[in-house]
Amino acid sequence: PTCSETQVPIDGVCVQNTGNRAALCTAKGDGTCASCVGGDLLKDGGCYKTDRLPGKSVCTTASNSKCTKCANGLNADGDGACGNCHPTCATCSTAEDPNKCKTCATGYYKTSNSDGPCMKCSEKISGCKQCVSSSDSSVICLESEVGTGGSTNRSGLSTGAIAGISVAVIVVVGGLVGFLCWWFLCRGKA
């Protein structure tokens, strides 16, 4: 965030650079920090804790205001910059290598616990947007594209609507049968 000259960005929020907070950041005087204390990360002129959001979404360990261990699993370079994993990976052991995924990005799954490639969910299960691997060979779909899941039939009615209509029909038919029995049995004796 852009802060006033008397404020500094700490964990993504502009705060007054006074008291205890002044010890968190060496202010430049222009609303940004020049450096951070301890294990805090200096990113875009602000100081971020690496053990909570938003800081830990970028970096999990920092030293001297620079990232040393990136949130995507890679080690930062000497300047504290993080490399990128392949787009199919959420975390990885080697930058930009599709065969070195530790965990997969949303919409992809892995079949082993070791580093390896991530496969697209929709290639294993048609229409699947998000999935998990439950064993070496099976994949469970967590989210399907609209209209491809088991909650709709060909007519477009949901299974809940079909169940409700079925119950209503049974109640009406049961009531009609009951009325006719009463009409012919009770009224017939009178």
PDB file of C-alpha atoms in Angstrom:
ATOM      1  CA  PRO A   1       0.000   0.000   0.000  1.00  0.00           C
ATOM      2  CA  THR A   2       0.990   3.611  -0.460  1.00  0.00           C
ATOM      3  CA  CYS A   3       1.373   5.164   2.977  1.00  0.00           C
ATOM      4  CA  SER A   4       1.755   8.758   4.148  1.00  0.00           C
ATOM      5  CA  GLU A   5       5.202  10.048   5.143  1.00  0.00           C
ATOM      6  CA  THR A   6       4.463   9.400   8.847  1.00  0.00           C
ATOM      7  CA  GLN A   7       3.315   5.831   8.217  1.00  0.00           C
ATOM      8  CA  VAL A   8       4.950   2.599   7.062  1.00  0.00           C
ATOM      9  CA  PRO A   9       3.451  -0.585   5.562  1.00  0.00           C
ATOM     10  CA  ILE A  10       3.571  -3.459   8.072  1.00  0.00           C
ATOM     11  CA  ASP A  11       1.961  -6.741   6.943  1.00  0.00           C
ATOM     12  CA  GLY A  12       0.134  -4.866   4.192  1.00  0.00           C
ATOM     13  CA  VAL A  13      -1.386  -2.179   6.447  1.00  0.00           C
ATOM     14  CA  CYS A  14      -0.243   1.443   6.819  1.00  0.00           C
ATOM     15  CA  VAL A  15       0.573   2.137  10.484  1.00  0.00           C
ATOM     16  CA  GLN A  16       2.104   5.083  12.338  1.00  0.00           C
ATOM     17  CA  ASN A  17       5.863   4.678  12.584  1.00  0.00           C
ATOM     18  CA  THR A  18       5.982   5.363  16.334  1.00  0.00           C
ATOM     19  CA  GLY A  19       6.492   3.407  19.547  1.00  0.00           C
ATOM     20  CA  ASN A  20       6.907  -0.362  19.216  1.00  0.00           C
ATOM     21  CA  ARG A  21       6.082  -0.255  15.518  1.00  0.00           C
ATOM     22  CA  ALA A  22       9.031   2.044  14.800  1.00  0.00           C
ATOM     23  CA  ALA A  23      11.282  -0.863  15.784  1.00  0.00           C
ATOM     24  CA  LEU A  24       9.799  -3.063  13.023  1.00  0.00           C
ATOM     25  CA  CYS A  25      10.915  -0.928  10.099  1.00  0.00           C
ATOM     26  CA  THR A  26      13.686   1.507   9.253  1.00  0.00           C
ATOM     27  CA  ALA A  27      11.576   4.172   7.568  1.00  0.00           C
ATOM     28  CA  LYS A  28      12.742   6.091   4.503  1.00  0.00           C
ATOM     29  CA  GLY A  29      10.423   9.015   5.281  1.00  0.00           C
ATOM     30  CA  ASP A  30       8.384   8.546   2.101  1.00  0.00           C
ATOM     31  CA  GLY A  31       5.882   6.015   3.447  1.00  0.00           C
ATOM     32  CA  THR A  32       8.093   2.992   2.783  1.00  0.00           C
ATOM     33  CA  CYS A  33      10.640   0.943   4.706  1.00  0.00           C
ATOM     34  CA  ALA A  34      14.356   0.748   3.884  1.00  0.00           C
ATOM     35  CA  SER A  35      14.848  -2.430   5.942  1.00  0.00           C
ATOM     36  CA  CYS A  36      13.016  -4.678   8.397  1.00  0.00           C
ATOM     37  CA  VAL A  37      14.066  -6.202  11.718  1.00  0.00           C
ATOM     38  CA  GLY A  38      14.733  -9.847  12.497  1.00  0.00           C
ATOM     39  CA  GLY A  39      13.092 -12.386  10.264  1.00  0.00           C
ATOM     40  CA  ASP A  40      10.722  -9.968   8.547  1.00  0.00           C
ATOM     41  CA  LEU A  41      10.680  -9.703   4.756  1.00  0.00           C
ATOM     42  CA  LEU A  42      11.097  -6.391   2.919  1.00  0.00           C
ATOM     43  CA  LYS A  43       8.841  -6.504  -0.150  1.00  0.00           C
ATOM     44  CA  ASP A  44       7.739  -3.524  -2.242  1.00  0.00           C
ATOM     45  CA  GLY A  45       8.751  -1.098   0.529  1.00  0.00           C
ATOM     46  CA  GLY A  46       6.824  -2.886   3.297  1.00  0.00           C
ATOM     47  CA  CYS A  47       7.774  -5.292   6.080  1.00  0.00           C
ATOM     48  CA  TYR A  48       6.001  -8.640   6.310  1.00  0.00           C
ATOM     49  CA  LYS A  49       6.086 -11.428   8.888  1.00  0.00           C
ATOM     50  CA  THR A  50       6.820 -14.773   7.238  1.00  0.00           C
ATOM     51  CA  ASP A  51       4.716 -16.811   9.676  1.00  0.00           C
ATOM     52  CA  ARG A  52       1.359 -15.223   8.783  1.00  0.00           C
ATOM     53  CA  LEU A  53      -0.521 -13.895   5.788  1.00  0.00           C
ATOM     54  CA  PRO A  54       0.080 -12.042   3.590  1.00  0.00           C
ATOM     55  CA  GLY A  55       3.858 -12.519   4.040  1.00  0.00           C
ATOM     56  CA  LYS A  56       3.882 -16.314   4.191  1.00  0.00           C
ATOM     57  CA  SER A  57       2.134 -16.534   0.818  1.00  0.00           C
ATOM     58  CA  VAL A  58       5.402 -15.247  -0.709  1.00  0.00           C
ATOM     59  CA  CYS A  59       8.159 -16.260   1.691  1.00  0.00           C
ATOM     60  CA  THR A  60       8.392 -18.690   4.619  1.00  0.00           C
ATOM     61  CA  THR A  61      11.837 -17.666   5.941  1.00  0.00           C
ATOM     62  CA  ALA A  62      13.679 -14.342   5.729  1.00  0.00           C
ATOM     63  CA  SER A  63      16.956 -12.947   7.023  1.00  0.00           C
ATOM     64  CA  ASN A  64      18.293  -9.376   6.839  1.00  0.00           C
ATOM     65  CA  SER A  65      15.037  -8.266   5.156  1.00  0.00           C
ATOM     66  CA  LYS A  66      15.568 -10.751   2.290  1.00  0.00           C
ATOM     67  CA  CYS A  67      13.680 -13.946   1.580  1.00  0.00           C
ATOM     68  CA  THR A  68      15.730 -17.123   1.993  1.00  0.00           C
ATOM     69  CA  LYS A  69      13.004 -19.787   1.568  1.00  0.00           C
ATOM     70  CA  CYS A  70      10.122 -19.118  -0.822  1.00  0.00           C
ATOM     71  CA  ALA A  71       6.524 -20.210  -0.225  1.00  0.00           C
ATOM     72  CA  ASN A  72       6.623 -22.249  -3.454  1.00  0.00           C
ATOM     73  CA  GLY A  73       9.354 -24.480  -1.980  1.00  0.00           C
ATOM     74  CA  LEU A  74      12.320 -22.946  -3.792  1.00  0.00           C
ATOM     75  CA  ASN A  75      15.320 -21.304  -2.141  1.00  0.00           C
ATOM     76  CA  ALA A  76      15.574 -17.599  -2.879  1.00  0.00           C
ATOM     77  CA  ASP A  77      18.542 -16.275  -4.818  1.00  0.00           C
ATOM     78  CA  GLY A  78      21.168 -14.010  -3.207  1.00  0.00           C
ATOM     79  CA  ASP A  79      18.963 -10.944  -3.693  1.00  0.00           C
ATOM     80  CA  GLY A  80      15.999 -12.628  -1.970  1.00  0.00           C
ATOM     81  CA  ALA A  81      14.060 -13.156  -5.213  1.00  0.00           C
ATOM     82  CA  CYS A  82      11.985 -16.293  -5.645  1.00  0.00           C
ATOM     83  CA  GLY A  83      11.968 -18.330  -8.841  1.00  0.00           C
ATOM     84  CA  ASN A  84       8.754 -19.634 -10.368  1.00  0.00           C
ATOM     85  CA  CYS A  85       7.495 -23.191 -10.355  1.00  0.00           C
ATOM     86  CA  HIS A  86       6.025 -24.665 -13.537  1.00  0.00           C
ATOM     87  CA  PRO A  87       2.369 -23.489 -13.871  1.00  0.00           C
ATOM     88  CA  THR A  88       1.089 -27.009 -13.038  1.00  0.00           C
ATOM     89  CA  CYS A  89       2.928 -26.969  -9.673  1.00  0.00           C
ATOM     90  CA  ALA A  90       1.896 -25.217  -6.448  1.00  0.00           C
ATOM     91  CA  THR A  91       5.247 -26.045  -4.837  1.00  0.00           C
ATOM     92  CA  CYS A  92       8.347 -27.483  -6.471  1.00  0.00           C
ATOM     93  CA  SER A  93      11.966 -28.466  -5.960  1.00  0.00           C
ATOM     94  CA  THR A  94      13.279 -27.034  -9.254  1.00  0.00           C
ATOM     95  CA  ALA A  95      12.105 -23.834 -10.966  1.00  0.00           C
ATOM     96  CA  GLU A  96      10.057 -24.169 -14.171  1.00  0.00           C
ATOM     97  CA  ASP A  97      10.485 -27.979 -14.301  1.00  0.00           C
ATOM     98  CA  PRO A  98       7.138 -29.770 -14.848  1.00  0.00           C
ATOM     99  CA  ASN A  99       8.627 -33.021 -13.486  1.00  0.00           C
ATOM    100  CA  LYS A 100       9.703 -31.520 -10.133  1.00  0.00           C
ATOM    101  CA  CYS A 101       6.341 -30.651  -8.550  1.00  0.00           C
ATOM    102  CA  LYS A 102       6.020 -31.289  -4.795  1.00  0.00           C
ATOM    103  CA  THR A 103       2.332 -30.318  -4.789  1.00  0.00           C
ATOM    104  CA  CYS A 104       0.016 -29.443  -7.658  1.00  0.00           C
ATOM    105  CA  ALA A 105      -1.778 -26.258  -8.646  1.00  0.00           C
ATOM    106  CA  THR A 106      -5.587 -26.200  -8.537  1.00  0.00           C
ATOM    107  CA  GLY A 107      -6.974 -28.326 -11.356  1.00  0.00           C
ATOM    108  CA  TYR A 108      -4.049 -30.771 -11.312  1.00  0.00           C
ATOM    109  CA  TYR A 109      -3.133 -33.923  -9.367  1.00  0.00           C
ATOM    110  CA  LYS A 110      -0.096 -36.102  -8.724  1.00  0.00           C
ATOM    111  CA  THR A 111      -0.058 -39.871  -8.322  1.00  0.00           C
ATOM    112  CA  SER A 112       3.028 -40.152  -6.099  1.00  0.00           C
ATOM    113  CA  ASN A 113       4.264 -38.621  -2.858  1.00  0.00           C
ATOM    114  CA  SER A 114       7.679 -37.852  -4.367  1.00  0.00           C
ATOM    115  CA  ASP A 115       8.525 -35.047  -6.808  1.00  0.00           C
ATOM    116  CA  GLY A 116       6.877 -35.587 -10.160  1.00  0.00           C
ATOM    117  CA  PRO A 117       4.598 -34.211 -12.865  1.00  0.00           C
ATOM    118  CA  CYS A 118       1.057 -32.962 -12.238  1.00  0.00           C
ATOM    119  CA  MET A 119      -1.726 -34.102 -14.548  1.00  0.00           C
ATOM    120  CA  LYS A 120      -4.860 -32.133 -15.438  1.00  0.00           C
ATOM    121  CA  CYS A 121      -7.974 -33.298 -13.535  1.00  0.00           C
ATOM    122  CA  SER A 122     -10.193 -33.068 -16.629  1.00  0.00           C
ATOM    123  CA  GLU A 123      -7.929 -35.496 -18.498  1.00  0.00           C
ATOM    124  CA  LYS A 124      -8.661 -38.202 -15.906  1.00  0.00           C
ATOM    125  CA  ILE A 125     -12.305 -37.274 -15.172  1.00  0.00           C
ATOM    126  CA  SER A 126     -14.256 -35.450 -17.870  1.00  0.00           C
ATOM    127  CA  GLY A 127     -15.485 -32.025 -16.723  1.00  0.00           C
ATOM    128  CA  CYS A 128     -13.536 -32.102 -13.441  1.00  0.00           C
ATOM    129  CA  LYS A 129     -12.115 -28.715 -12.359  1.00  0.00           C
ATOM    130  CA  GLN A 130     -10.510 -29.702  -9.034  1.00  0.00           C
ATOM    131  CA  CYS A 131      -9.421 -33.125  -7.816  1.00  0.00           C
ATOM    132  CA  VAL A 132      -7.145 -35.080  -5.488  1.00  0.00           C
ATOM    133  CA  SER A 133      -5.320 -38.341  -5.915  1.00  0.00           C
ATOM    134  CA  SER A 134      -6.430 -40.870  -3.307  1.00  0.00           C
ATOM    135  CA  SER A 135      -3.992 -43.621  -4.271  1.00  0.00           C
ATOM    136  CA  ASP A 136      -1.570 -44.495  -7.060  1.00  0.00           C
ATOM    137  CA  SER A 137      -4.375 -45.007  -9.567  1.00  0.00           C
ATOM    138  CA  SER A 138      -7.611 -43.377  -8.363  1.00  0.00           C
ATOM    139  CA  VAL A 139      -8.560 -39.712  -8.495  1.00  0.00           C
ATOM    140  CA  ILE A 140     -11.478 -38.080  -6.667  1.00  0.00           C
ATOM    141  CA  CYS A 141     -13.176 -35.111  -8.320  1.00  0.00           C
ATOM    142  CA  LEU A 142     -13.918 -32.325  -5.810  1.00  0.00           C
ATOM    143  CA  GLU A 143     -15.476 -29.800  -8.202  1.00  0.00           C
ATOM    144  CA  SER A 144     -17.039 -30.305 -11.615  1.00  0.00           C
ATOM    145  CA  GLU A 145     -17.901 -27.835 -14.341  1.00  0.00           C
ATOM    146  CA  VAL A 146     -21.532 -26.674 -14.325  1.00  0.00           C
ATOM    147  CA  GLY A 147     -23.852 -29.286 -15.776  1.00  0.00           C
ATOM    148  CA  THR A 148     -21.331 -32.146 -15.741  1.00  0.00           C
ATOM    149  CA  GLY A 149     -21.767 -33.391 -12.166  1.00  0.00           C
ATOM    150  CA  GLY A 150     -24.181 -35.946 -10.765  1.00  0.00           C
ATOM    151  CA  SER A 151     -26.547 -33.325  -9.393  1.00  0.00           C
ATOM    152  CA  THR A 152     -28.450 -32.792 -12.633  1.00  0.00           C
ATOM    153  CA  ASN A 153     -30.187 -35.101 -15.060  1.00  0.00           C
ATOM    154  CA  ARG A 154     -30.907 -34.655 -18.749  1.00  0.00           C
ATOM    155  CA  SER A 155     -34.120 -32.698 -18.141  1.00  0.00           C
ATOM    156  CA  GLY A 156     -32.231 -30.114 -16.115  1.00  0.00           C
ATOM    157  CA  LEU A 157     -34.069 -30.784 -12.833  1.00  0.00           C
ATOM    158  CA  SER A 158     -31.902 -31.254  -9.776  1.00  0.00           C
ATOM    159  CA  THR A 159     -32.134 -34.509  -7.839  1.00  0.00           C
ATOM    160  CA  GLY A 160     -33.664 -32.549  -4.917  1.00  0.00           C
ATOM    161  CA  ALA A 161     -36.467 -31.235  -7.155  1.00  0.00           C
ATOM    162  CA  ILE A 162     -37.156 -34.730  -8.479  1.00  0.00           C
ATOM    163  CA  ALA A 163     -37.316 -36.102  -4.914  1.00  0.00           C
ATOM    164  CA  GLY A 164     -39.699 -33.310  -3.852  1.00  0.00           C
ATOM    165  CA  ILE A 165     -42.003 -33.906  -6.809  1.00  0.00           C
ATOM    166  CA  SER A 166     -41.983 -37.656  -6.118  1.00  0.00           C
ATOM    167  CA  VAL A 167     -42.980 -37.143  -2.467  1.00  0.00           C
ATOM    168  CA  ALA A 168     -45.772 -34.737  -3.480  1.00  0.00           C
ATOM    169  CA  VAL A 169     -47.146 -37.234  -6.026  1.00  0.00           C
ATOM    170  CA  ILE A 170     -47.095 -40.041  -3.431  1.00  0.00           C
ATOM    171  CA  VAL A 171     -48.952 -37.855  -0.887  1.00  0.00           C
ATOM    172  CA  VAL A 172     -51.609 -36.839  -3.444  1.00  0.00           C
ATOM    173  CA  VAL A 173     -52.116 -40.413  -4.704  1.00  0.00           C
ATOM    174  CA  GLY A 174     -52.233 -41.715  -1.116  1.00  0.00           C
ATOM    175  CA  GLY A 175     -54.802 -39.071  -0.176  1.00  0.00           C
ATOM    176  CA  LEU A 176     -56.922 -39.899  -3.210  1.00  0.00           C
ATOM    177  CA  VAL A 177     -56.837 -43.652  -2.450  1.00  0.00           C
ATOM    178  CA  GLY A 178     -57.765 -42.937   1.180  1.00  0.00           C
ATOM    179  CA  PHE A 179     -60.673 -40.716   0.161  1.00  0.00           C
ATOM    180  CA  LEU A 180     -62.013 -43.291  -2.323  1.00  0.00           C
ATOM    181  CA  CYS A 181     -61.787 -46.060   0.285  1.00  0.00           C
ATOM    182  CA  TRP A 182     -63.720 -43.900   2.763  1.00  0.00           C
ATOM    183  CA  TRP A 183     -66.273 -42.957   0.102  1.00  0.00           C
ATOM    184  CA  PHE A 184     -67.061 -46.493  -0.978  1.00  0.00           C
ATOM    185  CA  LEU A 185     -66.720 -48.268   2.373  1.00  0.00           C
ATOM    186  CA  CYS A 186     -68.166 -45.748   4.817  1.00  0.00           C
ATOM    187  CA  ARG A 187     -70.721 -44.112   2.530  1.00  0.00           C
ATOM    188  CA  GLY A 188     -71.797 -47.449   1.086  1.00  0.00           C
ATOM    189  CA  LYS A 189     -73.014 -48.631   4.541  1.00  0.00           C
ATOM    190  CA  ALA A 190     -75.183 -45.576   5.075  1.00  0.00           C
TER     191      ALA A 190
END
